[in-house]
CSV table of C-alpha atoms and ligand atoms in Angstrom, one decimal:
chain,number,residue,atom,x,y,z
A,1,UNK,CA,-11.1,59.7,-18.1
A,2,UNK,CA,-8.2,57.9,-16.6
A,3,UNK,CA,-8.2,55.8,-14.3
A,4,UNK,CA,-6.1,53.6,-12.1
A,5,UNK,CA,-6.6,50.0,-10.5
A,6,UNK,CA,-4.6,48.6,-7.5
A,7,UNK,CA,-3.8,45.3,-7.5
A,8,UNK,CA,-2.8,42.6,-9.4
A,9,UNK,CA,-5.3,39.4,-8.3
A,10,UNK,CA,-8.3,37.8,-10.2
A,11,UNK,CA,-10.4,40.4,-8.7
A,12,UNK,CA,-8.4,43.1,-10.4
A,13,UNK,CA,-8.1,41.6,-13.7
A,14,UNK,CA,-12.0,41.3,-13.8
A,15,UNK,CA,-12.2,44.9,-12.4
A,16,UNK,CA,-10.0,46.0,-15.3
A,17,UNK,CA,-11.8,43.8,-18.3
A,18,UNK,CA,-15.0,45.7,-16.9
A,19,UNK,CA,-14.1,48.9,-16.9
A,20,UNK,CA,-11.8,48.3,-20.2
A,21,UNK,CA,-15.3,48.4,-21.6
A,22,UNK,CA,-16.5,51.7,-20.7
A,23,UNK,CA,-16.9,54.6,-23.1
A,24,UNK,CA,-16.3,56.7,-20.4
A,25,UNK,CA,-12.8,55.1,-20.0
A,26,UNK,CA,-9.7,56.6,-22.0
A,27,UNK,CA,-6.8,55.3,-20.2
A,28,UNK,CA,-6.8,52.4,-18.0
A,29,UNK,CA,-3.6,51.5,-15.6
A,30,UNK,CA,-3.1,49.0,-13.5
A,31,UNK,CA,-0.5,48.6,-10.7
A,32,UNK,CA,0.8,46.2,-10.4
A,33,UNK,CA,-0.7,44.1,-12.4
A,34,UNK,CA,-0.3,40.7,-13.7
A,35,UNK,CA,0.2,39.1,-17.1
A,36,UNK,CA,-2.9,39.3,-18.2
A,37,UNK,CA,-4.0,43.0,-17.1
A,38,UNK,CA,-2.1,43.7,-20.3
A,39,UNK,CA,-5.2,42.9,-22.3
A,40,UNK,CA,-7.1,45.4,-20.8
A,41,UNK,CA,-4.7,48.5,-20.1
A,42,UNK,CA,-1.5,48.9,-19.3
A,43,UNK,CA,0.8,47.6,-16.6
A,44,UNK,CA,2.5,50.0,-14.0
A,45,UNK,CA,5.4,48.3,-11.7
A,46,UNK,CA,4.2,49.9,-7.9
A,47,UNK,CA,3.3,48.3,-5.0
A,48,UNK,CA,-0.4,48.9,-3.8
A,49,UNK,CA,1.1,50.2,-0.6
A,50,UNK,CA,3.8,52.5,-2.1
A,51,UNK,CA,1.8,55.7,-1.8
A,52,UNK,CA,4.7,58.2,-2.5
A,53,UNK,CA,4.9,56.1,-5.8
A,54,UNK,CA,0.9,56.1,-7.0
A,55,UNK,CA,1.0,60.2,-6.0
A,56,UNK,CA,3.2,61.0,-8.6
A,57,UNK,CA,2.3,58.6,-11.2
A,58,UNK,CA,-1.5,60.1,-10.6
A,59,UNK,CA,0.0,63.5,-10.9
A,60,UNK,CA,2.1,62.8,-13.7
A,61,UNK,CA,-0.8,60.5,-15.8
A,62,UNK,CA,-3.8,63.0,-15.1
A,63,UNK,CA,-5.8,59.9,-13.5
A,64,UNK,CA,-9.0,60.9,-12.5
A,65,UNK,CA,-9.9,58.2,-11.0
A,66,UNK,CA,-8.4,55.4,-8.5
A,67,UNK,CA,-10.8,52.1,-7.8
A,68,UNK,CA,-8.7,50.3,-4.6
A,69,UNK,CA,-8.4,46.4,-5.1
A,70,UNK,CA,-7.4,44.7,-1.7
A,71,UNK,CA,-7.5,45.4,1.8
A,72,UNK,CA,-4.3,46.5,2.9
A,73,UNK,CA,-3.5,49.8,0.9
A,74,UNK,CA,-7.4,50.9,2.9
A,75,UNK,CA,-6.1,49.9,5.9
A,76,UNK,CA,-3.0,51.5,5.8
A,77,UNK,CA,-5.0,54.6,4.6
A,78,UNK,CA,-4.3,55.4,0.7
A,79,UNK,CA,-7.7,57.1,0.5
A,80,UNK,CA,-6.7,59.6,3.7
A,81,UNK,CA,-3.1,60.0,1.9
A,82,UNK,CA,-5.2,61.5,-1.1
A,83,UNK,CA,-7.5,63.4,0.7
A,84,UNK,CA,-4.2,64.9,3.1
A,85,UNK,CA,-2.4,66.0,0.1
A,86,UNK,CA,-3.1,69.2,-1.6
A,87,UNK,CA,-3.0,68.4,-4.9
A,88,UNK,CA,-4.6,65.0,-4.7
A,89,UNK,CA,-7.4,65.7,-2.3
A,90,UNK,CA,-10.0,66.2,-5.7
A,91,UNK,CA,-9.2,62.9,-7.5
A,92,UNK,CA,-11.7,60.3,-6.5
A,93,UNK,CA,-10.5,57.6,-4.5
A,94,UNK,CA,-13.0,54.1,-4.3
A,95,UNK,CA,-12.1,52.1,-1.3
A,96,UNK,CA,-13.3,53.9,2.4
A,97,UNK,CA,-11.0,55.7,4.7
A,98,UNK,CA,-8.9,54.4,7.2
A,99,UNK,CA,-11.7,54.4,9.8
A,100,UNK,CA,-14.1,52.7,7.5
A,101,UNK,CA,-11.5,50.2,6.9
A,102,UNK,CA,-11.3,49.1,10.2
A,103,UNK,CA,-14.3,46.7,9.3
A,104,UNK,CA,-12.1,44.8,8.3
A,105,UNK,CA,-8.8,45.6,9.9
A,106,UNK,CA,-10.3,45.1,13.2
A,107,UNK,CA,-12.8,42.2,14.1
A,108,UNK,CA,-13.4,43.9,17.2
A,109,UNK,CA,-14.2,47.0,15.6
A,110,UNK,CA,-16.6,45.2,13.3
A,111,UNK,CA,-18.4,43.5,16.5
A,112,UNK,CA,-19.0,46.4,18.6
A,113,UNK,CA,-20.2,48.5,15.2
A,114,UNK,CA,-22.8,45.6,14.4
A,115,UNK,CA,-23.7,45.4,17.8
A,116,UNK,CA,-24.2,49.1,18.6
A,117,UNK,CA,-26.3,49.0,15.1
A,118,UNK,CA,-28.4,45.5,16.4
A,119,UNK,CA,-27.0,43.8,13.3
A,120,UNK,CA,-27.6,40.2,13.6
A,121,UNK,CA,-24.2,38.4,14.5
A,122,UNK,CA,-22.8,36.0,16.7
A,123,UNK,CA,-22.7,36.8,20.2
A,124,UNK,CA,-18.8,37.5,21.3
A,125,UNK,CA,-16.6,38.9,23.7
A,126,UNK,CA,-13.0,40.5,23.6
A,127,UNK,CA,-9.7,39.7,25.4
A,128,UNK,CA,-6.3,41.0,24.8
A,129,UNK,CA,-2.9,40.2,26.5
A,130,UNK,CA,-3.7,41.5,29.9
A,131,UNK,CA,-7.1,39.7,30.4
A,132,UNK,CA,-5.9,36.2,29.2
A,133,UNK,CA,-7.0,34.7,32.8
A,134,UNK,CA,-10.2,36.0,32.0
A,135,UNK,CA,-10.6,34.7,28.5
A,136,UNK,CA,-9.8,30.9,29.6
A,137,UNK,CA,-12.7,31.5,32.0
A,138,UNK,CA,-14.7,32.7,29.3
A,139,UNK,CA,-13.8,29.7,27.2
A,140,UNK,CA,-15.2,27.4,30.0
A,141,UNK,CA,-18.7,28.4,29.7
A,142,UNK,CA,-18.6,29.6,25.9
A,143,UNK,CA,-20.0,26.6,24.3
A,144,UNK,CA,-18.6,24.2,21.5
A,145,UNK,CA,-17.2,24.5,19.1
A,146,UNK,CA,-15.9,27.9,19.2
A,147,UNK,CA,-14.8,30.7,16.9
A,148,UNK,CA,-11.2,32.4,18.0
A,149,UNK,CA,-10.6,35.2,15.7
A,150,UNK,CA,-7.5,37.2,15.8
A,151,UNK,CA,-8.6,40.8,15.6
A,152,UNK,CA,-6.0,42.0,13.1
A,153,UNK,CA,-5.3,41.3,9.5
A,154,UNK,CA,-3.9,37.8,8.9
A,155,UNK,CA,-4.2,37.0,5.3
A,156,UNK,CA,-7.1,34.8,5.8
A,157,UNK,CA,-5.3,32.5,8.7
A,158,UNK,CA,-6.6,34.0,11.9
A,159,UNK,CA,-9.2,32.3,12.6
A,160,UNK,CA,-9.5,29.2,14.4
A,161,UNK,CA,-12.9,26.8,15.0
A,162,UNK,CA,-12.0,24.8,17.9
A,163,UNK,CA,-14.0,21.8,19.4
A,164,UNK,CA,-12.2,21.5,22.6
A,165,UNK,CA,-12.1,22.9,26.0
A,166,UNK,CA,-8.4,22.3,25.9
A,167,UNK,CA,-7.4,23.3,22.0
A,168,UNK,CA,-9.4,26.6,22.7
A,169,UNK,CA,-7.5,27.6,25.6
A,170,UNK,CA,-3.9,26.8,23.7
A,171,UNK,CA,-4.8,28.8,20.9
A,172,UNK,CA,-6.1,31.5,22.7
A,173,UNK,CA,-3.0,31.8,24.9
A,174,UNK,CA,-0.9,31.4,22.0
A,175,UNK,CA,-2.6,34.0,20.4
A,176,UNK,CA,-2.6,36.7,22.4
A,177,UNK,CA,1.2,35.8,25.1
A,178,UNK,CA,2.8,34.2,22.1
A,179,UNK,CA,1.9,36.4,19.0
A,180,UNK,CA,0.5,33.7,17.4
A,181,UNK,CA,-0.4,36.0,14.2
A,182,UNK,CA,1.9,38.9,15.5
A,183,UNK,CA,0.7,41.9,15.9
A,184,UNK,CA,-3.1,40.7,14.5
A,185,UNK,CA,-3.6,38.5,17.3
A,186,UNK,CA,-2.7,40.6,19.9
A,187,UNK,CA,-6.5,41.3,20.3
A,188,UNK,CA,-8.7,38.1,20.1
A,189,UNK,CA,-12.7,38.0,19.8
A,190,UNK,CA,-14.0,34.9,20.7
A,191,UNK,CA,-17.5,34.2,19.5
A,192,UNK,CA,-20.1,31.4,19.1
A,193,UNK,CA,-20.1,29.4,16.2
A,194,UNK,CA,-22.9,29.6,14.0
A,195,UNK,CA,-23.9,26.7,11.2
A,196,UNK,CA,-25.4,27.0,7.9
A,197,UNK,CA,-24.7,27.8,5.0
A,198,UNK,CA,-22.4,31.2,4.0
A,199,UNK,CA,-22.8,33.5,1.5
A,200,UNK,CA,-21.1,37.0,0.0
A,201,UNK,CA,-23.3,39.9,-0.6
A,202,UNK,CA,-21.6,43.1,-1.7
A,203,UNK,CA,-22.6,46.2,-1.6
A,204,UNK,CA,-21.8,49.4,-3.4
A,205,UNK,CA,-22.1,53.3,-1.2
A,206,UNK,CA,-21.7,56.5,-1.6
A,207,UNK,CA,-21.8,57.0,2.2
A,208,UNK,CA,-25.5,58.2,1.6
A,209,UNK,CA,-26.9,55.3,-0.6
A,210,UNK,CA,-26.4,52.5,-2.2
A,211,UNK,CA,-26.5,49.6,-4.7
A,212,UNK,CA,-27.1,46.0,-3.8
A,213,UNK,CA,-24.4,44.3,-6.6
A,214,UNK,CA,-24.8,40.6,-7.1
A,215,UNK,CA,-24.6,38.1,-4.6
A,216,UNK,CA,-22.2,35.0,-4.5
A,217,UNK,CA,-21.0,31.7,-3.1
A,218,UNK,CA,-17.3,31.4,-2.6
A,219,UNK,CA,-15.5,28.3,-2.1
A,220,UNK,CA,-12.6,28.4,0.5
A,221,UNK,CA,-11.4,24.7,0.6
A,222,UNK,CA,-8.4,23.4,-1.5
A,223,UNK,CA,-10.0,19.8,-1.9
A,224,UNK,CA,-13.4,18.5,-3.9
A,225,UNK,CA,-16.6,18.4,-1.3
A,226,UNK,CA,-15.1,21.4,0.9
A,227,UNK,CA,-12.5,19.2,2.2
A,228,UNK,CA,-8.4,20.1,3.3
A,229,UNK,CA,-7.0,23.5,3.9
A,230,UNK,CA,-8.8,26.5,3.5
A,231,UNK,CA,-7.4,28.9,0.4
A,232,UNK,CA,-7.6,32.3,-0.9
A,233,UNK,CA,-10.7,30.7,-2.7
A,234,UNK,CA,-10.9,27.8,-5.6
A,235,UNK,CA,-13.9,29.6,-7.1
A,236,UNK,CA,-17.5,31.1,-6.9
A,237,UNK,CA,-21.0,31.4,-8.2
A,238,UNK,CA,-23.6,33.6,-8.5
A,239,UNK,CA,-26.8,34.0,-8.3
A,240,UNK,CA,-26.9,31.5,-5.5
A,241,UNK,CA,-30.7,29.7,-5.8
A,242,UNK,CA,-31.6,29.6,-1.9
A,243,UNK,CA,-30.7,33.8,-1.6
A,244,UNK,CA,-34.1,34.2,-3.5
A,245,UNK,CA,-35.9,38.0,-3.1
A,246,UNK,CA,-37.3,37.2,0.1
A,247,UNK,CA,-34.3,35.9,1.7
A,248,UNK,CA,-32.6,39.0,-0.1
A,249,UNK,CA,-35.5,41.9,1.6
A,250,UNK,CA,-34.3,40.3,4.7
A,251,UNK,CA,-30.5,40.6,4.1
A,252,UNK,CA,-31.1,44.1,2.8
A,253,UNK,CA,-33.7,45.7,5.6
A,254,UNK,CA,-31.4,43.4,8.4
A,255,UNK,CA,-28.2,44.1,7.7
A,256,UNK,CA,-27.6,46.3,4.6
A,257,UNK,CA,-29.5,49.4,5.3
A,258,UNK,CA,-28.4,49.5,9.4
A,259,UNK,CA,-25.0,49.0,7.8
A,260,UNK,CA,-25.4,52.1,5.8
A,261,UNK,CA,-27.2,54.2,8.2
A,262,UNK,CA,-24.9,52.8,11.2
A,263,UNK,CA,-22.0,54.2,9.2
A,264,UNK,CA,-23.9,57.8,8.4
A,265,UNK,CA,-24.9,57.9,12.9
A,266,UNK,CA,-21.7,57.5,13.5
A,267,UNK,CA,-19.9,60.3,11.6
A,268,UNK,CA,-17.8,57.5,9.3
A,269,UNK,CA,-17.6,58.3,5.6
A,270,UNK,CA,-17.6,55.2,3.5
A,271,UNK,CA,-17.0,55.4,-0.7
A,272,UNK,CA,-16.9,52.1,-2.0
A,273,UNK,CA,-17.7,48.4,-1.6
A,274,UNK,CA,-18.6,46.7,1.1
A,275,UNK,CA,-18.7,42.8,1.3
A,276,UNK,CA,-20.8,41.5,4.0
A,277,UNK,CA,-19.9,37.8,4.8
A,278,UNK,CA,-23.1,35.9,5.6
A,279,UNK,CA,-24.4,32.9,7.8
A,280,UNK,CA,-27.5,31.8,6.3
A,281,UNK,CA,-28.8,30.1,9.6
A,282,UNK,CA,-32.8,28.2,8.9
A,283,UNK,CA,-33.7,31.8,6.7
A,284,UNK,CA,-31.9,34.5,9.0
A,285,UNK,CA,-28.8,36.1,7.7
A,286,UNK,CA,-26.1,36.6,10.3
A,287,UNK,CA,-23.0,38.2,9.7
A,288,UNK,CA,-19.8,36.6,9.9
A,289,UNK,CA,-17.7,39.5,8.6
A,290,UNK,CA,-17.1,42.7,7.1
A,291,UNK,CA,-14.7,43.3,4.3
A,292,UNK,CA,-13.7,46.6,3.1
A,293,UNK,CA,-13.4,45.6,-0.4
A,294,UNK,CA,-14.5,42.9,-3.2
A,295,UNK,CA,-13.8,39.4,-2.9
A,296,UNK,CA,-11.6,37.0,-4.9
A,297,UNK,CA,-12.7,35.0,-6.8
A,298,UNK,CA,-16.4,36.6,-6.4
A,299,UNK,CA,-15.3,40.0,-8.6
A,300,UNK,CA,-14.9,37.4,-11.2
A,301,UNK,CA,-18.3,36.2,-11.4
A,302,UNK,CA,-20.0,39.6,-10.3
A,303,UNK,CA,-18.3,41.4,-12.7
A,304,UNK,CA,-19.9,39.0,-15.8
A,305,UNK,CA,-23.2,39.8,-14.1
A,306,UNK,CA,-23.3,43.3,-14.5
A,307,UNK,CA,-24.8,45.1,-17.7
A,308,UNK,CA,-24.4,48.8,-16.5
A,309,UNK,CA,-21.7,51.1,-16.7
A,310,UNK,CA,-19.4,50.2,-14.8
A,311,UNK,CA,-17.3,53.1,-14.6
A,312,UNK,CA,-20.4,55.5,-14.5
A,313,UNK,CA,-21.6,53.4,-11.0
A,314,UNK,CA,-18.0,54.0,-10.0
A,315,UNK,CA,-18.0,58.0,-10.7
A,316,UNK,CA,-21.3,57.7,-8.6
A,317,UNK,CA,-19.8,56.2,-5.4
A,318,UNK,CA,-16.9,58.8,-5.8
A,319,UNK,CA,-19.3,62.2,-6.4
A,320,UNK,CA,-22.0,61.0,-4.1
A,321,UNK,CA,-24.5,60.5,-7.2
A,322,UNK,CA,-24.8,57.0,-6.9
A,323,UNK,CA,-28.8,57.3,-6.4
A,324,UNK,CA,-28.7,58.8,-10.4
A,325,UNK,CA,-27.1,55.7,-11.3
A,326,UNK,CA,-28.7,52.5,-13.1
A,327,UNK,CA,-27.6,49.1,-12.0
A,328,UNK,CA,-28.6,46.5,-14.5
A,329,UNK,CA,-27.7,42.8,-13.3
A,330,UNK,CA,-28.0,39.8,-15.3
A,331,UNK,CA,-30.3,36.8,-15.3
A,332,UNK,CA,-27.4,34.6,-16.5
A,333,UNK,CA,-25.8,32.3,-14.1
A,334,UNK,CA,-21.7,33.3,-13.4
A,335,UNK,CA,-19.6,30.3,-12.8
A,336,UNK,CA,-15.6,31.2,-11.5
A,337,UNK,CA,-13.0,28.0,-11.1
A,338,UNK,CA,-9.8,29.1,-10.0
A,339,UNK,CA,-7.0,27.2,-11.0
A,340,UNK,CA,-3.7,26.9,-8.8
A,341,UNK,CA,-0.3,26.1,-8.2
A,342,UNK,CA,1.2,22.6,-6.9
A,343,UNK,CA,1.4,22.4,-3.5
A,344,UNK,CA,-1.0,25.5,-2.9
A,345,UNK,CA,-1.9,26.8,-0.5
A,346,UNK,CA,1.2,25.3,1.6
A,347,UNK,CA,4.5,25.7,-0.7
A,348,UNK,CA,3.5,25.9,-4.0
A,349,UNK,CA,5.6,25.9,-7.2
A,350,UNK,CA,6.7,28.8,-9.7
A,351,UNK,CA,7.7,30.1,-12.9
A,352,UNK,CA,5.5,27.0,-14.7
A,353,UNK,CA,5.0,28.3,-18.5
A,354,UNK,CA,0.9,27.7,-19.0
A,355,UNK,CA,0.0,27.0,-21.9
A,356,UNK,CA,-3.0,26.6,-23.8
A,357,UNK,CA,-5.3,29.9,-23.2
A,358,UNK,CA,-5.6,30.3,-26.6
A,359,UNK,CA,-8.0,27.5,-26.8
A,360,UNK,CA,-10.5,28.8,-24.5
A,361,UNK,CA,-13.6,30.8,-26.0
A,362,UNK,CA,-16.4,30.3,-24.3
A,363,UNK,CA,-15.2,31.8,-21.2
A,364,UNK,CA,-13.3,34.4,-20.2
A,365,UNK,CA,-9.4,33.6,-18.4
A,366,UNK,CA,-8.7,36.3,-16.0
A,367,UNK,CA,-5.5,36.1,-14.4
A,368,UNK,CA,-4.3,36.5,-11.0
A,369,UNK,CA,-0.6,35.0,-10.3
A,370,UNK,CA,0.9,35.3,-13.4
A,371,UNK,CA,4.0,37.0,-15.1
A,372,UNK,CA,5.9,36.7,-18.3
A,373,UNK,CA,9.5,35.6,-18.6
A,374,UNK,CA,9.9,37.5,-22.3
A,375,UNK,CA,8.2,35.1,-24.4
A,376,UNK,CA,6.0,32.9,-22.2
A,377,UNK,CA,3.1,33.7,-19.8
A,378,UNK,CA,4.1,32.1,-16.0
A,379,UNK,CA,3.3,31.1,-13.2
A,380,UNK,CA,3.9,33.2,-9.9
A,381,UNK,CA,1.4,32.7,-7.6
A,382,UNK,CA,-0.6,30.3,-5.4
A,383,UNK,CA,-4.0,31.1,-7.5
A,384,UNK,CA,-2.9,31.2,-10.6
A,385,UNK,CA,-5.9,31.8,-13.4
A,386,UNK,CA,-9.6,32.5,-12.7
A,387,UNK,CA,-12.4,30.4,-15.2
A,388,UNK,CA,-15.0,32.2,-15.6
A,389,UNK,CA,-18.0,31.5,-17.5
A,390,UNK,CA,-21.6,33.2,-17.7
A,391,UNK,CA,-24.4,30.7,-19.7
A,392,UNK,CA,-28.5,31.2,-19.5
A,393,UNK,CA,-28.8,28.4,-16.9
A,394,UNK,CA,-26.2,27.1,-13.5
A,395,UNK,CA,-25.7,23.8,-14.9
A,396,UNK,CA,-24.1,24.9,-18.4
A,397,UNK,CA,-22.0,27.7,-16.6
A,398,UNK,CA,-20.6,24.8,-13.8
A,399,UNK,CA,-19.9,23.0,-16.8
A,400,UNK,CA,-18.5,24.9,-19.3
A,401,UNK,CA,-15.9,26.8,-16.8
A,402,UNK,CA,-14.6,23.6,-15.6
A,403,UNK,CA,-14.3,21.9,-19.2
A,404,UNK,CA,-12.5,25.1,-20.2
A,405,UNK,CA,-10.0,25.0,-16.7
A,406,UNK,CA,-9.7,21.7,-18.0
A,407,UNK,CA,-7.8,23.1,-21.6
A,408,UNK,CA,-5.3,24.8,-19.9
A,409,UNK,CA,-1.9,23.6,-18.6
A,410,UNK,CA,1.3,24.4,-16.4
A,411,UNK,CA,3.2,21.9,-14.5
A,412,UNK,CA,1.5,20.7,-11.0
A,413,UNK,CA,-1.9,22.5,-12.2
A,414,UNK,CA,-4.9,22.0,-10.2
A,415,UNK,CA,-8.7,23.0,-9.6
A,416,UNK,CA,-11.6,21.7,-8.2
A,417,UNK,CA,-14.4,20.0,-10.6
A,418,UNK,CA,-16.8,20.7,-8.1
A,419,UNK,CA,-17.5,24.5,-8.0
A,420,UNK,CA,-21.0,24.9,-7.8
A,421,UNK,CA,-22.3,21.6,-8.2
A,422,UNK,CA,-23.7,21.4,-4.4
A,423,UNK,CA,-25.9,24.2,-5.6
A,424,UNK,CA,-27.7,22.7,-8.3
B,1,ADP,N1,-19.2,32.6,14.1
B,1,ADP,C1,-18.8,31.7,13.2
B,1,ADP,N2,-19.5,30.5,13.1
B,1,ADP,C2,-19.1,29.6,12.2
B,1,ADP,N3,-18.1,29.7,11.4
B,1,ADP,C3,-17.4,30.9,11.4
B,1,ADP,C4,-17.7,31.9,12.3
B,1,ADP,N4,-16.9,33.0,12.1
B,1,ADP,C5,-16.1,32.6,11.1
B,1,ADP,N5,-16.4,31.3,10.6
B,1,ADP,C6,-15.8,30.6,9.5
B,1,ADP,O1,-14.4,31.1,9.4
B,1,ADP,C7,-14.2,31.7,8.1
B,1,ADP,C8,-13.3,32.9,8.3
B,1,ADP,O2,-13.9,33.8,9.2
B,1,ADP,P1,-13.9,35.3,8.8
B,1,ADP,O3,-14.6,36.1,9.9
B,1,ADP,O4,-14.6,35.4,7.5
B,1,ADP,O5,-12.4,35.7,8.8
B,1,ADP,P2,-11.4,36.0,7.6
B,1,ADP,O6,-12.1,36.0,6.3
B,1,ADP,O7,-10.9,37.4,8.0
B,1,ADP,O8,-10.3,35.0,7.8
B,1,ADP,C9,-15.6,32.0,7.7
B,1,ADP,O9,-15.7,32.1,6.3
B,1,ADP,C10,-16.5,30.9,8.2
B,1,ADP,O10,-16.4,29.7,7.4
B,2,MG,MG1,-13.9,35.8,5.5
């Protein structure tokens, strides 16, 4: 078959190297792309949220198939565009409808869901413009620190932990009279911060049932020891040790299955992934967050942990056969370092030629910001390359994806030498 990625991030190069590997796959296309997605199929210059543009390249390149990389294209409803059209409505679309979608597009959405369902998460409360007065109130007996979240998407930026009475109020009335994060912001759920330790558990459904996929640490901060801005993500692990099969039975009969089911009561198709963002609070799993998709740079490692068929998992999410399906994960430890730009994530520089790939062998260099300038591979983005390595034990993995990060170079590169390490 033929089949068709959107994207062009870490996440869809190691989509793309996976599925490259299928029997089942013929032609693989990607769109848009980045330099290295050229390794595994072949390049197609659309945006993700040009749907005109994907509808007749699918028509005109018999794809039967379409796996959904980020958010946005869900949210703006490319799965409801296929099922709408007449001649598209048969070809398999993995990524949920617009409605599904909103578990991520909408923090408020998310809230009420998991609360209607009694999923363990914070406890929280709603304001929007006209109920501002009410919100500062709110804020007074809310607790400290406290969790601001603007209810749309914001590119990983809208969300705010603040420790004071006073910074909680500004924010919040920036957010919601001043359009702090524009329209996203317009809506603001305030909710009580939760400590521990966090964790990304992702899920595969046909709407009916589904497929726990590999769990994984992320890394969010820009500096070594968690420290300085937060990022699109410097990196990941998986397995994590303390989400042993205990913890695990817990995660799935707490929050997986009434995820699943909560989705089925309420009349809401879902075909695809969904990534549950997890406080690990003293052994309880609380959820933070719903995402509608993968996660970069956790694809990465997940993706090196799977032995199945890929594609064949895939075909069962899209033709409700998912239960058929074998899911066959690996022992082996995953180790991803992401490697980035200068100045990321504030203004970061561009068009650096990066040089020395070639020399890695041991683990595998999946691109994310990169183009080509004719006769060089370049940089374009803030996250640049993604390390990854899988090795029998977590030490060796750390290791060897941070000597290999190590053998590669563009002018003002960067990564953290710490990925993993707190783990071990
Ligand atoms: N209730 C909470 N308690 C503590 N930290 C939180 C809470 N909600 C969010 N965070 C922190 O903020 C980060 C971003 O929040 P999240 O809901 O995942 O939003 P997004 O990924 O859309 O920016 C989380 O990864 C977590 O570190
Ligand atoms: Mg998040």
């Amino acid at each position: 078959m033929n089949i068709l990625i959107l994207g062009s991030g870490g996440r869809e190069s190691a989509f793309a190297w996976k599925i490259a590997q299928s029997p089942k796959c013929q032609n693989l296309f990607i769109a848009p792309g980045n330099a290295g997605t050229t390794q595994y199929g072949t390049n197609v210059n659309l945006k993700v949220t040009d749907f005109e543009g994907i509808r007749t390249f699918v028509l005109g390149n018999a794809i039967s198939l379409v796996l959904v990389g980020p958010e946005e294209p869900l949210v703006k409803g490319v799965h409801d565009f296929f099922l709408n059209d007449e001649q598209l409505k048969n070809i398999p679309v993995v990524g949920p409808q617009q409605e599904a979608a909103q578990l991520e597009g909408s923090k408020d959405f998310s809230k009420q869901f998991m609360e209607k369902h009694n999923i363990p998460t914070a406890a929280y409360k709603t304001f929007t413009r006209d109920t501002l007065q009410e919100g500062l109130t709110y804020l007074t007996t809310a607790g400290l620190p406290v969790v601001l979240k603007a209810d749309g998407l914001a590119a990983g930026k809208g969300v705010l932990i603040c420790t004071t009475l006073e910074e909680a109020q500004q924010e919040l009335t920036e957010m919601l009279a001043e359009a702090k994060f524009g329209e996203a912001s317009s809506r603001v759920v305030i909710e009580q911060f939760l400590t521990g330790i966090e964790l990304s558990v992702f899920v595969m459904t046909d709407g009916n049932s589904y497929k726990i996929l590999p769990e994984a640490k992320d890394y969010k901060r820009i500096g070594e020891g968690d420290t300085g801005l937060n990022t699109g993500g410097m990196g990941s692990v998986s397995p994590v040790p303390f989400a042993d099969a205990a913890y695990l039975k817990k995660v799935e009969e707490k929050v997986i299955i009434p995820t699943v089911e909560g989705l089925k009561k309420d009349g809401i198709p879902y075909k695809g992934f969904i990534f549950i963002g997890l406080m690990n609070s003293d052994g309880e799993p609380w959820v933070i967050e719903y995402n509608c998709r993968m996660g970069d740079p956790e694809t990465e490692s997940v993706m090196r942990r799977i032995d199945s068929d890929f594609v064949d998992l895939l075909q069962g999410v899209a033709e409700g056969s998912l239960n058929e399906k074998e899911l066959i994960i690996s022992p082996k430890t995953a180790a991803t370092v992401v490697m980035v730009a200068g100045g990321y994530p504030g203004e970061y520089l561009k068009n650096k030629v990066i040089t020395g790939t070639e020399n890695i062998h041991e683990s595998i260099v999946f691109h994310a910001g990169t183009s080509t300038d004719g006769d060089n591979v370049i940089t374009t983005g803030g996250r640049v390359l993604a390390i990854t390595t899988l090795q029998d034990n977590m030490f060796n993995a750390l290791q060897q994806a941070t000597a290999d990060a190590s053998r590669i170079y563009y002018d003002g590169m960067y990564f953290r030498r710490d990925i993993g390490f707190d783990l071990l």
